[in-house]
Coordinates of C-alpha atoms in Angstrom, one line a residue:
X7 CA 156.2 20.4 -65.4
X8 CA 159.7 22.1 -65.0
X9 CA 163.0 19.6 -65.1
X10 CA 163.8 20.2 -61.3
X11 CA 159.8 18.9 -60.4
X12 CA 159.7 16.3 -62.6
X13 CA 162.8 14.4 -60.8
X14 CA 161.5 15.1 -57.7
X15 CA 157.9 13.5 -58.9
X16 CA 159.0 10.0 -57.7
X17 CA 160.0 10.4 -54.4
X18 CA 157.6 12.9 -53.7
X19 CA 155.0 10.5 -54.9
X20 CA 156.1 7.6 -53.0
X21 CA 156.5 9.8 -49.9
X22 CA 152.3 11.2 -50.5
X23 CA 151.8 7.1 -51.0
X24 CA 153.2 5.6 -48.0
X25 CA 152.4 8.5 -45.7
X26 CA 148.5 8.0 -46.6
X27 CA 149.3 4.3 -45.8
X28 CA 150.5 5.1 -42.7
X29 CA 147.9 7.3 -41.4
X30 CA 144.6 5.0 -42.2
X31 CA 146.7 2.0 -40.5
X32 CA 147.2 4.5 -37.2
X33 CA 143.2 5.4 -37.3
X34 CA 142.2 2.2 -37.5
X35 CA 139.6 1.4 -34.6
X36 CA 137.7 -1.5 -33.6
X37 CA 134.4 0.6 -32.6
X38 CA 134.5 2.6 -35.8
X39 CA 131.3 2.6 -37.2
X40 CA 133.1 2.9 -40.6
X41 CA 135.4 0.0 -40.1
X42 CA 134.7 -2.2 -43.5
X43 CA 135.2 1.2 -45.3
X44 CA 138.3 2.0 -43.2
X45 CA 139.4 -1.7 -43.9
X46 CA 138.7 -1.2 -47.6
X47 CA 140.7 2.1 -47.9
X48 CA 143.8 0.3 -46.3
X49 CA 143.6 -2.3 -49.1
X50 CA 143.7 0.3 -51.9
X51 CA 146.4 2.4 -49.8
X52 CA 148.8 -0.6 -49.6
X53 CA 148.3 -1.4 -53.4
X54 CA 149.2 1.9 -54.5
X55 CA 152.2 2.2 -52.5
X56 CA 152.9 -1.5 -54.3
X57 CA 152.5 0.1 -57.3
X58 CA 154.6 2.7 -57.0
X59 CA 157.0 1.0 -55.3
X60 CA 156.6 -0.6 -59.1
X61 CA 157.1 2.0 -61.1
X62 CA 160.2 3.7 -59.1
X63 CA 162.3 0.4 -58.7
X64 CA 165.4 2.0 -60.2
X65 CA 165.1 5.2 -57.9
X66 CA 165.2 2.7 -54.9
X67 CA 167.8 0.4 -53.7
X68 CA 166.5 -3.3 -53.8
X69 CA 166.8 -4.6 -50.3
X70 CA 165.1 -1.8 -49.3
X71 CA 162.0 -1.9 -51.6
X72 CA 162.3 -5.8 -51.3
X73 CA 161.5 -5.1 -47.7
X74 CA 158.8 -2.6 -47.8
X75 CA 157.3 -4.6 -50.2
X76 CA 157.0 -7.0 -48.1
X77 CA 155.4 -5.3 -45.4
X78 CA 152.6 -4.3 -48.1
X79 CA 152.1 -7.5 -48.8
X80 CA 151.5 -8.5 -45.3
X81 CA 149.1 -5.3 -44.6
X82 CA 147.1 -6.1 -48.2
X83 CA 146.8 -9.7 -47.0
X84 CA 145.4 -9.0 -43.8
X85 CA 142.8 -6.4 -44.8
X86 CA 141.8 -8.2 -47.4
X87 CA 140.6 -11.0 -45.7
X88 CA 138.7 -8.8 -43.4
X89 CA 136.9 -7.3 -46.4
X90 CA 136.4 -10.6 -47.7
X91 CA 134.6 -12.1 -44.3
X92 CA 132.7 -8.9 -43.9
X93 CA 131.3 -10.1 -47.8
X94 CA 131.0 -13.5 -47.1
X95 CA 129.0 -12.4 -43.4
X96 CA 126.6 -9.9 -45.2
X97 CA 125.6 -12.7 -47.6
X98 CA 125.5 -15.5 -45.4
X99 CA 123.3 -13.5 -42.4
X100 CA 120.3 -15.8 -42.3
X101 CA 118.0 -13.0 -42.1
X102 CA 119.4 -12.1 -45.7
X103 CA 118.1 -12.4 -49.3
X104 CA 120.9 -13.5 -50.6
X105 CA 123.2 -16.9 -50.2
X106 CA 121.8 -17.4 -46.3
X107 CA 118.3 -17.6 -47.9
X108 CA 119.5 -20.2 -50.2
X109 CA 119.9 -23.1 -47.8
X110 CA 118.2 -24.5 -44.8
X111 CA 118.0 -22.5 -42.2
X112 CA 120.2 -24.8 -39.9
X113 CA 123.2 -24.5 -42.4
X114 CA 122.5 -20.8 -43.2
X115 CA 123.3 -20.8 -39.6
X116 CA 126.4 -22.5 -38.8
X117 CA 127.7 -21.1 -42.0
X118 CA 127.6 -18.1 -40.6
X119 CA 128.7 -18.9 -36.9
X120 CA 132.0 -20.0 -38.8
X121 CA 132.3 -17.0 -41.0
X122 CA 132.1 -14.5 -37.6
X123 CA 134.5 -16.9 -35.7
X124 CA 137.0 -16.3 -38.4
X125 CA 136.7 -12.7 -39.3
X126 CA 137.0 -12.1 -35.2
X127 CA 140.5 -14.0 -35.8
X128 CA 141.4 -12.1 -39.1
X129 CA 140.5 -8.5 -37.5
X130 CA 142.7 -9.3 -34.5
X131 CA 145.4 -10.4 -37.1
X132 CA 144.6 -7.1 -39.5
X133 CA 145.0 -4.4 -35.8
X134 CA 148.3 -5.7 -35.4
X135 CA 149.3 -2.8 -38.0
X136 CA 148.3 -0.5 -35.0
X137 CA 150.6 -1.6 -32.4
X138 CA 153.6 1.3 -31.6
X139 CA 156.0 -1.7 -32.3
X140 CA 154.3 -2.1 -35.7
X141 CA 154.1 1.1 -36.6
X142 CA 157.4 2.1 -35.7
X143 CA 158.7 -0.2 -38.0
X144 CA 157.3 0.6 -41.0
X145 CA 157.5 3.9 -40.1
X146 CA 161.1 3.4 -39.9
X147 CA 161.6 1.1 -43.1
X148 CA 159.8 4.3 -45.3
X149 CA 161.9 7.1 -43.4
X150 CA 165.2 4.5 -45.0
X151 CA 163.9 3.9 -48.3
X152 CA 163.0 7.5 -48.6
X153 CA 166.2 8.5 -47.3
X154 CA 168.1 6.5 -49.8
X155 CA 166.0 7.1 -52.9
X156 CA 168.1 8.2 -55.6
X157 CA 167.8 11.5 -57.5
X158 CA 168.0 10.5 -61.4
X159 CA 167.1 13.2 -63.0
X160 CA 164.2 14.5 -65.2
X161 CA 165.8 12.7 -68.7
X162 CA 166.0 9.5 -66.4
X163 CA 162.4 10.0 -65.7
X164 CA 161.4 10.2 -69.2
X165 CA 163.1 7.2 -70.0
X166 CA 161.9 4.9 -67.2
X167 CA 159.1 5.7 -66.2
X168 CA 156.9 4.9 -69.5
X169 CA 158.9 1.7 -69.4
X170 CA 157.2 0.7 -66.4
X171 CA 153.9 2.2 -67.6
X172 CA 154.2 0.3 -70.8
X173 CA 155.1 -3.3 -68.7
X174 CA 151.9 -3.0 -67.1
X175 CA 150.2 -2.5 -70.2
X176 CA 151.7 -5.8 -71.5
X177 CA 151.0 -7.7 -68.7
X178 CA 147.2 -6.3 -68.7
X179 CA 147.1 -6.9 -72.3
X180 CA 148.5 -11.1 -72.0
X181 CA 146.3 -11.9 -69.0
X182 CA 143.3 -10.0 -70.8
X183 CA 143.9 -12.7 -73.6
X184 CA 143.2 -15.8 -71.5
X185 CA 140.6 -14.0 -68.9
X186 CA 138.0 -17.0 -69.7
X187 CA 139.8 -19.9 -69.2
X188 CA 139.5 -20.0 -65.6
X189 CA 138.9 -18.0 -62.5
X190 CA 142.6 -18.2 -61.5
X191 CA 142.8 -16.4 -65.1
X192 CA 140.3 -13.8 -64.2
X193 CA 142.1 -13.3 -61.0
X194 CA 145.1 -12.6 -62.7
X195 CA 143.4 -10.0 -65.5
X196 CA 142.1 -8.4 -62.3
X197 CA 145.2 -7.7 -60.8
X198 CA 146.7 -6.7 -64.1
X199 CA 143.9 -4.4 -64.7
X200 CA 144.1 -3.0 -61.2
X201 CA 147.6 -2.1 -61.3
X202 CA 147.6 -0.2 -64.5
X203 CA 145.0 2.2 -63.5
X204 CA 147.1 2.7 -60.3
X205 CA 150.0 3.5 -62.2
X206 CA 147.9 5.5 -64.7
X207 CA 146.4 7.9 -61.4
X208 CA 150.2 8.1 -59.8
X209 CA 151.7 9.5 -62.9
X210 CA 148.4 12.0 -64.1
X211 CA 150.4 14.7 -63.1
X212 CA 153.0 13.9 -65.4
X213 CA 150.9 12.2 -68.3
X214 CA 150.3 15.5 -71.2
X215 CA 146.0 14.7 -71.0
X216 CA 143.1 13.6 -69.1
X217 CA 143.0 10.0 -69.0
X218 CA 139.9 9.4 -67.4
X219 CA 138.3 7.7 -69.4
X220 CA 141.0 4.7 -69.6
X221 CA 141.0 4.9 -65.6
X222 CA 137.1 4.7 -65.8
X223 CA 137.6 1.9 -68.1
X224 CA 139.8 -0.2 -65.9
X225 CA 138.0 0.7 -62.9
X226 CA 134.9 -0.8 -64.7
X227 CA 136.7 -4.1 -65.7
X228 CA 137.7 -4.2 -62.4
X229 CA 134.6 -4.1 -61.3
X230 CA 132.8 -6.7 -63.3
X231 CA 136.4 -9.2 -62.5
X232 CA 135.9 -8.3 -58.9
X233 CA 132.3 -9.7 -58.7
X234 CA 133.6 -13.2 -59.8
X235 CA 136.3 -12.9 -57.8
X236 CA 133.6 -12.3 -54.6
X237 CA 131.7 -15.7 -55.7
X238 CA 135.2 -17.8 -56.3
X239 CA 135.9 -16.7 -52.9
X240 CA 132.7 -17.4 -51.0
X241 CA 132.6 -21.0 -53.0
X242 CA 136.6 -21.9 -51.3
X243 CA 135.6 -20.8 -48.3
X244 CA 132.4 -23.1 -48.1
X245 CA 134.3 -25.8 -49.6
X246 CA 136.9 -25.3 -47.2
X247 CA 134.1 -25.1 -43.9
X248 CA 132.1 -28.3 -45.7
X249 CA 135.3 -30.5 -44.6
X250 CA 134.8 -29.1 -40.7
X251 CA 131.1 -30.2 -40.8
X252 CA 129.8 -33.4 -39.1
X253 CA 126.0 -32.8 -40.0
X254 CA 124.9 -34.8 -43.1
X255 CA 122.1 -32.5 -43.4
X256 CA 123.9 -29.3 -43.5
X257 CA 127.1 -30.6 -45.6
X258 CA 124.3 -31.7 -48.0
X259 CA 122.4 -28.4 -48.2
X260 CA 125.6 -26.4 -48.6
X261 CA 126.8 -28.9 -51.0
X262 CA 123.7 -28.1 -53.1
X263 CA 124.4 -24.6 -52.8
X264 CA 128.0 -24.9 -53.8
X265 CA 127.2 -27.1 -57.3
X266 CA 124.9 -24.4 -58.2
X267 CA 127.4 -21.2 -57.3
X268 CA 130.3 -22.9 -59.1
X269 CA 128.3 -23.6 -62.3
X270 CA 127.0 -20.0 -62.5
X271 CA 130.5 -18.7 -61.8
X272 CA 131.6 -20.4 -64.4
X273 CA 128.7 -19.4 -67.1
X274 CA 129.6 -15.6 -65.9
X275 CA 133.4 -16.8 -66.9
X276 CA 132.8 -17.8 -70.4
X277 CA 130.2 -14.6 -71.1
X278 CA 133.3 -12.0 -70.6
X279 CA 134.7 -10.3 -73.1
X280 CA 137.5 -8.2 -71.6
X281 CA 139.5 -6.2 -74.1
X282 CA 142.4 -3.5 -73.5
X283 CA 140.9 0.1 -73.3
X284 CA 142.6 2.3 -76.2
X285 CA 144.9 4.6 -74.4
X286 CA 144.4 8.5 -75.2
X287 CA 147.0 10.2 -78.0
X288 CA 149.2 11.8 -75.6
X289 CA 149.9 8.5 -73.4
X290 CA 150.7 6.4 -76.6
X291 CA 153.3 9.8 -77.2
X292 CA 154.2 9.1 -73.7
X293 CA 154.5 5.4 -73.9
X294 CA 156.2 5.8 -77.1
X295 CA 159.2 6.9 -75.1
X296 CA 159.8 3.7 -74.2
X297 CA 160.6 1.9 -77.3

């Protein structure tokens, strides 16, 4: 890559980022038969722009990243907990084989009458993105932060960029170390994890080699992280419901259920053994930059 593209590879990045943002937040529709995968994309769009957001910080003034970042925040938040209710409502169906199944009928049930109630609330919460107003304004906050990104220069580039690369390793690598000592911890590894492969994908134009297979690797412990992740979530939010119930009979059924789930989510803790993928030759050259 020339001089002259690579110090227009930030802003050019972040300007692909954020404009893929803002396009799945216009087409969102509530009749979409793809909706959870719509929802889904939105998630992933609002953590790469986070991400790059990340990595560029000295290209971009810090009120204004401080602000967009923000905004992600909120748009990550509310899909998110769509995707999570649309989870928790698949496993919770009582016509399903999995948690619904699990408990009486009569608390399969309500559990799931409560789960739909909410994720009604938290999809109305999540379309707010598509209001003109809305839209508008983070239209407008992107058009500003682009507008006042900073043009560094390629030697800039080479010197921050693998500085940021190589803080996400770190911070991958220390939550990998204590991944098993609770799910907060796993959480956190998760996160970790997530972000370096973002960061790895927003730079592979700019990284010397193929690094697919530490992008496959991350994805993978992603993966496995984001499983337990799915049953810490669906115990809070049972715990959470138990507290609205006024049946003994279905309290004590879901009860039960919530024992068992939060032992085996805990036996699944202590069997991981997440290590830090080896990065190819060329990205330890190119992390090697930062030292």
């Amino acid at each position: 890559m020339t001089k002259r593209r690579l110090a227009r590879f930030p802003k050019r990045t972040l300007q692909r980022v954020l404009k893929k943002l803002h396009s799945l937040v216009k087409g969102l529709r509530p009749a979409d038969s793809e909706i959870v995968e719509a929802t889904h994309q939105l998630r992933v769009a609002s953590r790469r722009a986070d991400v790059a957001l990340r990595l560029f910080r000295e290209w971009i003034p810090s009120h204004r990243r401080h602000r967009l970042k923000s905004m992600l925040k909120q748009i990550r938040v509310d899909a998110g907990t769509v995707r999570d209710l649309d989870l928790l409502e698949l496993r919770w169906h009582p016509d399903s084989g999995d948690s619904g199944s699990q408990v009486s009928p009569e608390a399969s049930a309500w559990l799931h009458a409560r789960i739909h109630d909410h994720r009604s609330d938290a999809f109305d919460r999540m379309l707010r993105w598509t209001h003109q107003s809305r839209r508008k304004r983070f239209r407008k906050q992107s058009r500003q932060l682009l507008q006042q990104f900073k043009q560094l220069g390629a030697r800039r580039f080479l010197r921050q960029i693998p500085q940021a690369i190589a803080m996400l390793v770190d911070e991958f690598r220390e939550a990998a170390s204590t991944t098993v000592q609770s799910l907060a911890d796993s959480h956190r590894t998760r996160i970790c994890a997530r972000r370096l492969r973002y960061g790895v994908e927003l730079l592979q134009a700019v990284i010397p080699d193929n690094t697919t297979q530490l992008v496959s690797s991350l994805e993978a412990i992603q993966e496995q992280l984001g499983q337990i992740n799915d049953d810490a979530t669906a115990n809070r939010f049972v715990r959470q419901s138990m507290a609205a119930c006024d049946d003994p009979k279905i309290a004590a059924s879901l009860q039960s259920w919530l024992d068992r789930s939060e032992a085996a989510a805990m036996n699944r803790l202590a069997e991981l053994s997440i290590q830090m993928p080896s990065p190819t030759q060329s990205l330890r050259q190119f992390l090697g930059q930062a030292d």
